[in-house]
PDB file of C-alpha atoms in Angstrom:
ATOM      1  CA  TYR A 125     -18.185 -11.160-121.444  1.00  0.00           C
ATOM      2  CA  ARG A 126     -20.748 -10.900-118.604  1.00  0.00           C
ATOM      3  CA  ASP A 127     -18.043  -9.990-116.092  1.00  0.00           C
ATOM      4  CA  THR A 128     -19.722  -8.268-113.145  1.00  0.00           C
ATOM      5  CA  CYS A 129     -18.583  -5.918-110.415  1.00  0.00           C
ATOM      6  CA  MET A 130     -20.789  -4.724-107.563  1.00  0.00           C
ATOM      7  CA  THR A 131     -20.773  -2.640-104.408  1.00  0.00           C
ATOM      8  CA  VAL A 132     -23.195  -3.312-101.540  1.00  0.00           C
ATOM      9  CA  LYS A 133     -24.538  -1.329 -98.592  1.00  0.00           C
ATOM     10  CA  GLU A 134     -26.468  -3.057 -95.826  1.00  0.00           C
ATOM     11  CA  LEU A 135     -28.563  -0.667 -93.746  1.00  0.00           C
ATOM     12  CA  LEU A 136     -28.515  -0.730 -89.952  1.00  0.00           C
ATOM     13  CA  SER A 137     -32.299  -0.350 -89.792  1.00  0.00           C
ATOM     14  CA  ILE A 138     -35.171  -1.158 -92.128  1.00  0.00           C
ATOM     15  CA  ASP A 139     -36.312   1.584 -94.528  1.00  0.00           C
ATOM     16  CA  ARG A 140     -39.909   1.877 -95.731  1.00  0.00           C
ATOM     17  CA  TYR A 141     -40.600   3.446 -99.111  1.00  0.00           C
ATOM     18  CA  THR A 142     -44.331   2.933 -99.702  1.00  0.00           C
ATOM     19  CA  GLY A 143     -44.884   6.566 -98.655  1.00  0.00           C
ATOM     20  CA  TYR A 144     -43.257   7.602-101.955  1.00  0.00           C
ATOM     21  CA  ARG A 145     -43.927   7.007-105.641  1.00  0.00           C
ATOM     22  CA  GLN A 146     -40.422   7.159-107.102  1.00  0.00           C
ATOM     23  CA  LEU A 147     -36.745   6.561-106.414  1.00  0.00           C
ATOM     24  CA  LYS A 148     -34.093   8.395-108.434  1.00  0.00           C
ATOM     25  CA  MET A 149     -30.321   8.648-108.715  1.00  0.00           C
ATOM     26  CA  TYR A 150     -27.857  10.347-111.059  1.00  0.00           C
ATOM     27  CA  VAL A 151     -25.256   8.117-112.747  1.00  0.00           C
ATOM     28  CA  HIS A 152     -22.117   9.275-114.586  1.00  0.00           C
ATOM     29  CA  GLY A 153     -20.828   6.867-117.220  1.00  0.00           C
ATOM     30  CA  PRO A 154     -17.165   6.314-118.235  1.00  0.00           C
ATOM     31  CA  VAL A 155     -15.608   8.651-120.784  1.00  0.00           C
ATOM     32  CA  GLU A 156     -15.252   5.943-123.438  1.00  0.00           C
ATOM     33  CA  ALA A 157     -18.559   4.140-122.987  1.00  0.00           C
ATOM     34  CA  VAL A 158     -19.528   1.927-125.929  1.00  0.00           C
ATOM     35  CA  GLN A 159     -23.263   1.883-126.615  1.00  0.00           C
ATOM     36  CA  ASP A 160     -25.105  -1.112-125.115  1.00  0.00           C
ATOM     37  CA  SER A 161     -21.918  -2.647-123.761  1.00  0.00           C
ATOM     38  CA  ILE A 162     -22.005  -1.546-120.113  1.00  0.00           C
ATOM     39  CA  LYS A 163     -25.130  -2.436-118.169  1.00  0.00           C
ATOM     40  CA  PHE A 164     -25.592  -0.605-114.881  1.00  0.00           C
ATOM     41  CA  PHE A 165     -27.932  -2.031-112.246  1.00  0.00           C
ATOM     42  CA  PHE A 166     -29.278  -0.813-108.928  1.00  0.00           C
ATOM     43  CA  ARG A 167     -30.875  -3.161-106.399  1.00  0.00           C
ATOM     44  CA  LEU A 168     -32.939  -2.607-103.266  1.00  0.00           C
ATOM     45  CA  GLY A 169     -34.489  -5.274-101.096  1.00  0.00           C
ATOM     46  CA  SER A 170     -34.033  -7.321 -97.959  1.00  0.00           C
ATOM     47  CA  ASP A 171     -30.881  -9.189 -99.076  1.00  0.00           C
ATOM     48  CA  ASN A 172     -29.102 -10.542-102.161  1.00  0.00           C
ATOM     49  CA  LYS A 173     -31.779 -13.195-102.658  1.00  0.00           C
ATOM     50  CA  SER A 174     -34.812 -10.904-102.568  1.00  0.00           C
ATOM     51  CA  PHE A 175     -34.640  -7.533-104.318  1.00  0.00           C
ATOM     52  CA  TYR A 176     -36.008  -5.144-106.926  1.00  0.00           C
ATOM     53  CA  GLU A 177     -33.575  -4.176-109.670  1.00  0.00           C
ATOM     54  CA  TYR A 178     -33.422  -1.319-112.180  1.00  0.00           C
ATOM     55  CA  GLN A 179     -31.212  -1.797-115.256  1.00  0.00           C
ATOM     56  CA  THR A 180     -29.919   0.632-117.870  1.00  0.00           C
ATOM     57  CA  TYR A 181     -27.088   0.832-120.414  1.00  0.00           C
ATOM     58  CA  LEU A 182     -24.550   3.584-119.756  1.00  0.00           C
ATOM     59  CA  ASP A 183     -23.453   6.404-122.023  1.00  0.00           C
ATOM     60  CA  SER A 184     -20.541   8.684-121.194  1.00  0.00           C
ATOM     61  CA  GLY A 185     -21.021  11.574-118.783  1.00  0.00           C
ATOM     62  CA  TRP A 186     -24.178  12.576-116.939  1.00  0.00           C
ATOM     63  CA  ALA A 187     -26.452  11.340-119.735  1.00  0.00           C
ATOM     64  CA  GLU A 188     -30.124  11.286-118.755  1.00  0.00           C
ATOM     65  CA  GLY A 189     -30.445   7.718-120.005  1.00  0.00           C
ATOM     66  CA  ASN A 190     -27.990   6.673-117.291  1.00  0.00           C
ATOM     67  CA  TYR A 191     -30.205   7.834-114.458  1.00  0.00           C
ATOM     68  CA  ILE A 192     -32.038   5.491-112.121  1.00  0.00           C
ATOM     69  CA  ASN A 193     -35.734   6.366-112.283  1.00  0.00           C
ATOM     70  CA  ILE A 194     -37.887   3.796-110.496  1.00  0.00           C
ATOM     71  CA  ASP A 195     -41.661   4.102-110.531  1.00  0.00           C
ATOM     72  CA  PHE A 196     -42.785   2.114-107.489  1.00  0.00           C
ATOM     73  CA  ASN A 197     -46.330   1.627-108.802  1.00  0.00           C
ATOM     74  CA  ALA A 198     -45.078   0.223-112.131  1.00  0.00           C
ATOM     75  CA  MET A 199     -42.472  -1.961-110.451  1.00  0.00           C
ATOM     76  CA  THR A 200     -44.850  -3.473-107.901  1.00  0.00           C
ATOM     77  CA  ALA A 201     -47.463  -3.977-110.636  1.00  0.00           C
ATOM     78  CA  PHE A 202     -44.873  -6.069-112.511  1.00  0.00           C
ATOM     79  CA  LYS A 203     -44.328  -8.130-109.360  1.00  0.00           C
ATOM     80  CA  ASP A 204     -48.090  -8.559-108.999  1.00  0.00           C
ATOM     81  CA  SER A 205     -48.346  -9.939-112.552  1.00  0.00           C
ATOM     82  CA  LEU A 206     -45.533 -12.418-111.836  1.00  0.00           C
ATOM     83  CA  ILE A 207     -47.245 -13.623-108.663  1.00  0.00           C
ATOM     84  CA  ARG A 208     -50.617 -14.044-110.382  1.00  0.00           C
ATOM     85  CA  PHE A 209     -49.273 -16.054-113.307  1.00  0.00           C
ATOM     86  CA  ARG A 210     -46.625 -18.157-111.608  1.00  0.00           C
ATOM     87  CA  ASP A 211     -47.155 -21.909-111.381  1.00  0.00           C
ATOM     88  CA  THR A 212     -49.911 -23.056-109.038  1.00  0.00           C
ATOM     89  CA  THR A 213     -47.480 -24.871-106.738  1.00  0.00           C
ATOM     90  CA  ARG A 214     -45.631 -21.585-106.097  1.00  0.00           C
ATOM     91  CA  ARG A 215     -42.433 -23.580-105.853  1.00  0.00           C
ATOM     92  CA  THR A 216     -40.722 -21.768-108.708  1.00  0.00           C
ATOM     93  CA  PRO A 217     -38.803 -18.799-107.284  1.00  0.00           C
ATOM     94  CA  ILE A 218     -39.475 -15.487-108.993  1.00  0.00           C
ATOM     95  CA  ASP A 219     -36.612 -14.097-111.107  1.00  0.00           C
ATOM     96  CA  SER A 220     -37.856 -12.192-114.131  1.00  0.00           C
ATOM     97  CA  THR A 221     -37.039  -9.054-116.139  1.00  0.00           C
ATOM     98  CA  SER A 222     -39.275  -6.644-118.057  1.00  0.00           C
ATOM     99  CA  GLY A 223     -37.842  -3.480-119.557  1.00  0.00           C
ATOM    100  CA  HIS A 224     -35.752  -1.721-116.914  1.00  0.00           C
ATOM    101  CA  TYR A 225     -37.144  -3.793-114.042  1.00  0.00           C
ATOM    102  CA  ARG A 226     -36.096  -7.108-112.598  1.00  0.00           C
ATOM    103  CA  ILE A 227     -37.741  -8.882-109.659  1.00  0.00           C
ATOM    104  CA  LYS A 228     -35.982 -11.604-107.700  1.00  0.00           C
ATOM    105  CA  GLY A 229     -37.448 -13.436-104.732  1.00  0.00           C
ATOM    106  CA  SER A 230     -40.171 -11.608-102.823  1.00  0.00           C
ATOM    107  CA  PRO A 231     -38.994  -8.060-102.088  1.00  0.00           C
ATOM    108  CA  ASN A 232     -41.131  -5.542-100.210  1.00  0.00           C
ATOM    109  CA  LEU A 233     -40.765  -1.754-100.187  1.00  0.00           C
ATOM    110  CA  ASN A 234     -41.542  -1.793 -96.470  1.00  0.00           C
ATOM    111  CA  GLN A 235     -38.554  -4.027 -95.752  1.00  0.00           C
ATOM    112  CA  ILE A 236     -35.551  -2.359 -97.396  1.00  0.00           C
ATOM    113  CA  LYS A 237     -32.234  -3.219 -95.764  1.00  0.00           C
ATOM    114  CA  TYR A 238     -30.034  -4.011 -98.761  1.00  0.00           C
ATOM    115  CA  LEU A 239     -28.786  -1.611-101.468  1.00  0.00           C
ATOM    116  CA  ALA A 240     -26.403  -2.515-104.271  1.00  0.00           C
ATOM    117  CA  CYS A 241     -25.218  -1.142-107.584  1.00  0.00           C
ATOM    118  CA  GLY A 242     -22.931  -2.654-110.157  1.00  0.00           C
ATOM    119  CA  LEU A 243     -21.853  -3.147-113.756  1.00  0.00           C
ATOM    120  CA  ILE A 244     -22.040  -5.966-116.266  1.00  0.00           C
ATOM    121  CA  ASN A 245     -19.721  -6.062-119.290  1.00  0.00           C
ATOM    122  CA  GLU A 246     -21.877  -7.111-122.257  1.00  0.00           C
ATOM    123  CA  ASP A 247     -19.306  -6.499-124.969  1.00  0.00           C
ATOM    124  CA  THR A 248     -18.950  -9.811-126.839  1.00  0.00           C
ATOM    125  CA  THR A 249     -15.625  -8.878-128.457  1.00  0.00           C
ATOM    126  CA  PRO A 250     -13.086 -11.610-127.463  1.00  0.00           C
ATOM    127  CA  GLY A 251     -10.596 -10.336-124.900  1.00  0.00           C
ATOM    128  CA  LYS A 252     -12.343  -6.968-124.646  1.00  0.00           C
ATOM    129  CA  TYR A 253     -12.233  -5.412-121.211  1.00  0.00           C
ATOM    130  CA  ILE A 254     -13.652  -2.186-119.864  1.00  0.00           C
ATOM    131  CA  ALA A 255     -11.807   0.325-117.704  1.00  0.00           C
ATOM    132  CA  GLY A 256     -13.016   3.612-116.297  1.00  0.00           C
ATOM    133  CA  GLU A 257     -14.879   5.321-113.492  1.00  0.00           C
ATOM    134  CA  ILE A 258     -18.571   5.294-112.665  1.00  0.00           C
ATOM    135  CA  TRP A 259     -20.049   7.952-110.386  1.00  0.00           C
ATOM    136  CA  VAL A 260     -23.401   7.889-108.653  1.00  0.00           C
ATOM    137  CA  ASP A 261     -24.981  10.856-106.876  1.00  0.00           C
ATOM    138  CA  GLU A 262     -28.101  11.850-104.933  1.00  0.00           C
ATOM    139  CA  LEU A 263     -29.949   8.626-104.288  1.00  0.00           C
ATOM    140  CA  ARG A 264     -33.355   9.877-103.192  1.00  0.00           C
ATOM    141  CA  VAL A 265     -36.990   8.917-102.903  1.00  0.00           C
ATOM    142  CA  THR A 266     -39.358  11.485-104.393  1.00  0.00           C
ATOM    143  CA  ASP A 267     -42.995  12.302-105.021  1.00  0.00           C
ATOM    144  CA  VAL A 268     -44.327  11.831-101.500  1.00  0.00           C
ATOM    145  CA  ARG A 269     -47.764  10.237-101.425  1.00  0.00           C
ATOM    146  CA  SER A 270     -49.597  13.326-100.190  1.00  0.00           C
ATOM    147  CA  ASP A 271     -52.951  12.395-101.696  1.00  0.00           C
ATOM    148  CA  VAL A 272     -55.860  14.382-100.311  1.00  0.00           C
ATOM    149  CA  GLY A 273     -57.987  12.189 -98.087  1.00  0.00           C
ATOM    150  CA  THR A 274     -61.748  12.578 -97.751  1.00  0.00           C
ATOM    151  CA  ALA A 275     -64.292  11.286 -95.292  1.00  0.00           C
ATOM    152  CA  ALA A 276     -68.026  11.843 -94.856  1.00  0.00           C
ATOM    153  CA  ARG A 277     -70.639  10.975 -92.265  1.00  0.00           C
ATOM    154  CA  ILE A 278     -74.408  11.337 -92.392  1.00  0.00           C
ATOM    155  CA  ASP A 279     -76.742  10.523 -89.504  1.00  0.00           C
ATOM    156  CA  VAL A 280     -80.505  11.062 -89.610  1.00  0.00           C
ATOM    157  CA  ALA A 281     -82.895  10.098 -86.839  1.00  0.00           C
ATOM    158  CA  GLY A 282     -86.484  10.957 -86.100  1.00  0.00           C
ATOM    159  CA  ARG A 283     -89.759  10.060 -84.461  1.00  0.00           C
ATOM    160  CA  VAL A 284     -93.351  10.191 -85.645  1.00  0.00           C
ATOM    161  CA  ALA A 285     -95.390  10.848 -82.500  1.00  0.00           C
ATOM    162  CA  ASP A 286     -95.163   7.738 -80.288  1.00  0.00           C
ATOM    163  CA  LEU A 287     -95.798   5.421 -83.221  1.00  0.00           C
ATOM    164  CA  LEU A 288     -92.635   5.260 -85.330  1.00  0.00           C
ATOM    165  CA  THR A 289     -88.914   5.805 -84.793  1.00  0.00           C
ATOM    166  CA  TYR A 290     -86.277   5.666 -87.516  1.00  0.00           C
ATOM    167  CA  SER A 291     -82.565   6.268 -88.063  1.00  0.00           C
ATOM    168  CA  VAL A 292     -80.227   6.191 -91.091  1.00  0.00           C
ATOM    169  CA  ASN A 293     -76.431   6.407 -90.993  1.00  0.00           C
ATOM    170  CA  PHE A 294     -73.736   6.438 -93.641  1.00  0.00           C
ATOM    171  CA  ASN A 295     -69.955   6.646 -93.221  1.00  0.00           C
ATOM    172  CA  SER A 296     -67.340   6.772 -95.966  1.00  0.00           C
ATOM    173  CA  GLN A 297     -63.556   7.132 -95.784  1.00  0.00           C
ATOM    174  CA  ASP A 298     -61.044   6.785 -98.605  1.00  0.00           C
ATOM    175  CA  PRO A 299     -57.598   5.107 -98.210  1.00  0.00           C
ATOM    176  CA  TYR A 300     -55.723   8.401 -97.799  1.00  0.00           C
ATOM    177  CA  PHE A 301     -57.783   9.957 -95.025  1.00  0.00           C
ATOM    178  CA  ARG A 302     -55.973  10.589 -91.752  1.00  0.00           C
ATOM    179  CA  GLY A 303     -57.242  12.174 -88.587  1.00  0.00           C
ATOM    180  CA  LEU A 304     -55.239  14.985 -86.988  1.00  0.00           C
ATOM    181  CA  SER A 305     -53.793  12.649 -84.388  1.00  0.00           C
ATOM    182  CA  ALA A 306     -52.558  10.310 -87.143  1.00  0.00           C
ATOM    183  CA  ALA A 307     -50.458  12.943 -88.931  1.00  0.00           C
ATOM    184  CA  THR A 308     -46.897  11.770 -89.570  1.00  0.00           C
ATOM    185  CA  ARG A 309     -43.717  13.310 -90.817  1.00  0.00           C
ATOM    186  CA  GLY A 310     -43.354  13.451 -94.598  1.00  0.00           C
ATOM    187  CA  GLY A 311     -42.266  10.265 -96.281  1.00  0.00           C
ATOM    188  CA  SER A 312     -43.551   7.863 -93.692  1.00  0.00           C
ATOM    189  CA  ASP A 313     -45.320   4.743 -94.893  1.00  0.00           C
ATOM    190  CA  ASN A 314     -48.318   6.134 -93.011  1.00  0.00           C
ATOM    191  CA  ASN A 315     -48.689   8.677 -95.809  1.00  0.00           C
ATOM    192  CA  LEU A 316     -50.908   6.011 -97.313  1.00  0.00           C
ATOM    193  CA  GLY A 317     -53.374   6.719 -94.531  1.00  0.00           C
ATOM    194  CA  SER A 318     -55.328   3.667 -93.457  1.00  0.00           C
ATOM    195  CA  GLY A 319     -54.440   1.898 -96.710  1.00  0.00           C
ATOM    196  CA  LYS A 320     -58.065   0.951 -97.361  1.00  0.00           C
ATOM    197  CA  SER A 321     -61.395   2.554 -98.158  1.00  0.00           C
ATOM    198  CA  ASP A 322     -64.243   2.051 -95.678  1.00  0.00           C
ATOM    199  CA  LYS A 323     -67.965   2.359 -96.347  1.00  0.00           C
ATOM    200  CA  ASN A 324     -70.660   1.675 -93.773  1.00  0.00           C
ATOM    201  CA  PHE A 325     -74.404   2.022 -94.270  1.00  0.00           C
ATOM    202  CA  GLY A 326     -77.266   1.136 -91.977  1.00  0.00           C
ATOM    203  CA  TRP A 327     -80.832   1.919 -91.072  1.00  0.00           C
ATOM    204  CA  SER A 328     -83.257   0.928 -88.369  1.00  0.00           C
ATOM    205  CA  MET A 329     -86.960   1.397 -87.775  1.00  0.00           C
ATOM    206  CA  GLY A 330     -89.232   0.736 -84.828  1.00  0.00           C
ATOM    207  CA  LEU A 331     -93.024   0.557 -84.996  1.00  0.00           C
ATOM    208  CA  ALA A 332     -95.325   0.438 -81.986  1.00  0.00           C
ATOM    209  CA  THR A 333     -97.905  -1.882 -83.561  1.00  0.00           C
ATOM    210  CA  HIS A 334     -99.817  -2.165 -80.273  1.00  0.00           C
ATOM    211  CA  LYS A 335    -101.024   1.385 -80.890  1.00  0.00           C
ATOM    212  CA  PHE A 336    -103.416  -0.114 -83.448  1.00  0.00           C
ATOM    213  CA  LEU A 337    -104.922  -2.457 -80.835  1.00  0.00           C
ATOM    214  CA  PRO A 338    -107.574  -1.604 -78.251  1.00  0.00           C
ATOM    215  CA  ARG A 339    -106.012   0.049 -75.224  1.00  0.00           C
ATOM    216  CA  SER A 340    -108.052  -2.183 -72.942  1.00  0.00           C
ATOM    217  CA  TRP A 341    -105.971  -5.148 -74.091  1.00  0.00           C
ATOM    218  CA  ASN A 342    -102.949  -3.638 -72.336  1.00  0.00           C
ATOM    219  CA  VAL A 343    -100.565  -5.212 -74.892  1.00  0.00           C
ATOM    220  CA  GLN A 344     -97.042  -4.099 -75.737  1.00  0.00           C
ATOM    221  CA  LEU A 345     -96.104  -5.225 -79.264  1.00  0.00           C
ATOM    222  CA  PRO A 346     -93.159  -3.239 -80.653  1.00  0.00           C
ATOM    223  CA  VAL A 347     -91.642  -4.346 -83.977  1.00  0.00           C
ATOM    224  CA  SER A 348     -88.169  -3.321 -85.104  1.00  0.00           C
ATOM    225  CA  LEU A 349     -86.205  -3.784 -88.316  1.00  0.00           C
ATOM    226  CA  SER A 350     -82.565  -3.006 -89.005  1.00  0.00           C
ATOM    227  CA  TYR A 351     -80.058  -3.391 -91.832  1.00  0.00           C
ATOM    228  CA  SER A 352     -76.324  -2.744 -92.064  1.00  0.00           C
ATOM    229  CA  ARG A 353     -73.633  -3.176 -94.666  1.00  0.00           C
ATOM    230  CA  SER A 354     -69.859  -2.694 -94.314  1.00  0.00           C
ATOM    231  CA  GLU A 355     -67.289  -2.744 -97.106  1.00  0.00           C
ATOM    232  CA  GLN A 356     -63.493  -2.443 -96.986  1.00  0.00           C
ATOM    233  CA  LEU A 357     -61.391  -2.231-100.142  1.00  0.00           C
ATOM    234  CA  PRO A 358     -57.590  -2.418 -99.678  1.00  0.00           C
ATOM    235  CA  LEU A 359     -55.250  -0.074-101.502  1.00  0.00           C
ATOM    236  CA  LEU A 360     -52.366  -2.525-101.110  1.00  0.00           C
ATOM    237  CA  SER A 361     -52.276  -6.266-101.582  1.00  0.00           C
ATOM    238  CA  THR A 362     -52.406  -8.107 -98.238  1.00  0.00           C
ATOM    239  CA  ASN A 363     -49.013  -8.098 -96.462  1.00  0.00           C
ATOM    240  CA  SER A 364     -47.435  -6.594 -99.559  1.00  0.00           C
ATOM    241  CA  ASP A 365     -46.288  -3.331-101.139  1.00  0.00           C
ATOM    242  CA  ILE A 366     -48.331  -3.848-104.335  1.00  0.00           C
ATOM    243  CA  VAL A 367     -50.651  -0.920-105.095  1.00  0.00           C
ATOM    244  CA  LEU A 368     -53.724  -2.633-106.493  1.00  0.00           C
ATOM    245  CA  PRO A 369     -55.601  -1.305-109.541  1.00  0.00           C
ATOM    246  CA  SER A 370     -59.231  -0.493-108.772  1.00  0.00           C
ATOM    247  CA  ASP A 371     -60.672  -3.647-110.385  1.00  0.00           C
ATOM    248  CA  ALA A 372     -58.300  -5.903-108.399  1.00  0.00           C
ATOM    249  CA  ARG A 373     -59.296  -4.389-105.040  1.00  0.00           C
ATOM    250  CA  TYR A 374     -62.673  -6.151-105.061  1.00  0.00           C
ATOM    251  CA  VAL A 375     -60.953  -9.492-105.703  1.00  0.00           C
ATOM    252  CA  GLU A 376     -58.512  -8.853-102.851  1.00  0.00           C
TER     253      GLU A 376
END
């Protein structure tokens, strides 16, 4: 019971997956699979101490329930909840499971160098062993983050005779907007664009108050006022792969 076998692949270079929303893989179970007795797991992370894990119980053949189907947003949201509610000293290492997902350590989808898959025998029958073949096929990241980015800019300036000058400007850019020079090949982590929304607003006004005074005084008395406001809301948690819900972005 709880016997485990595992195969590991360590990548030669770091992979980045935040440009995608899902990771999938087909899994073929053994011919004589007993329900809820063979747990299959798939891990991705930086090493064997820091990884995301997807777990499922195997049925025989290419059963859909065998397949690895990781939703990166859901998985990183689970990690976010663990980080927020862990003890205040942060000394307790994270190792927790919820549904199909398990988080250990502090994995990051932008730092993938370790892949592993394996089996756990959960049959409690004394002396019971499991024999057979497991096949995996087509490990792939899917659903490229190709969100449409938008940006807007408004500039207004004017003059009223030689008495008053004014200007108003507004700039807005959502997290997914990319300029032409920033275009990247599909799947890159840069598919998230800047990763933050930017809003900038400002106005200025100048008034030549000396125009109200007698010209014989030969006085120059210009008065100017200006106001500006800048706001940046991150799409991801700082130095992390966690896609923040809208209400959490203001806190971040």
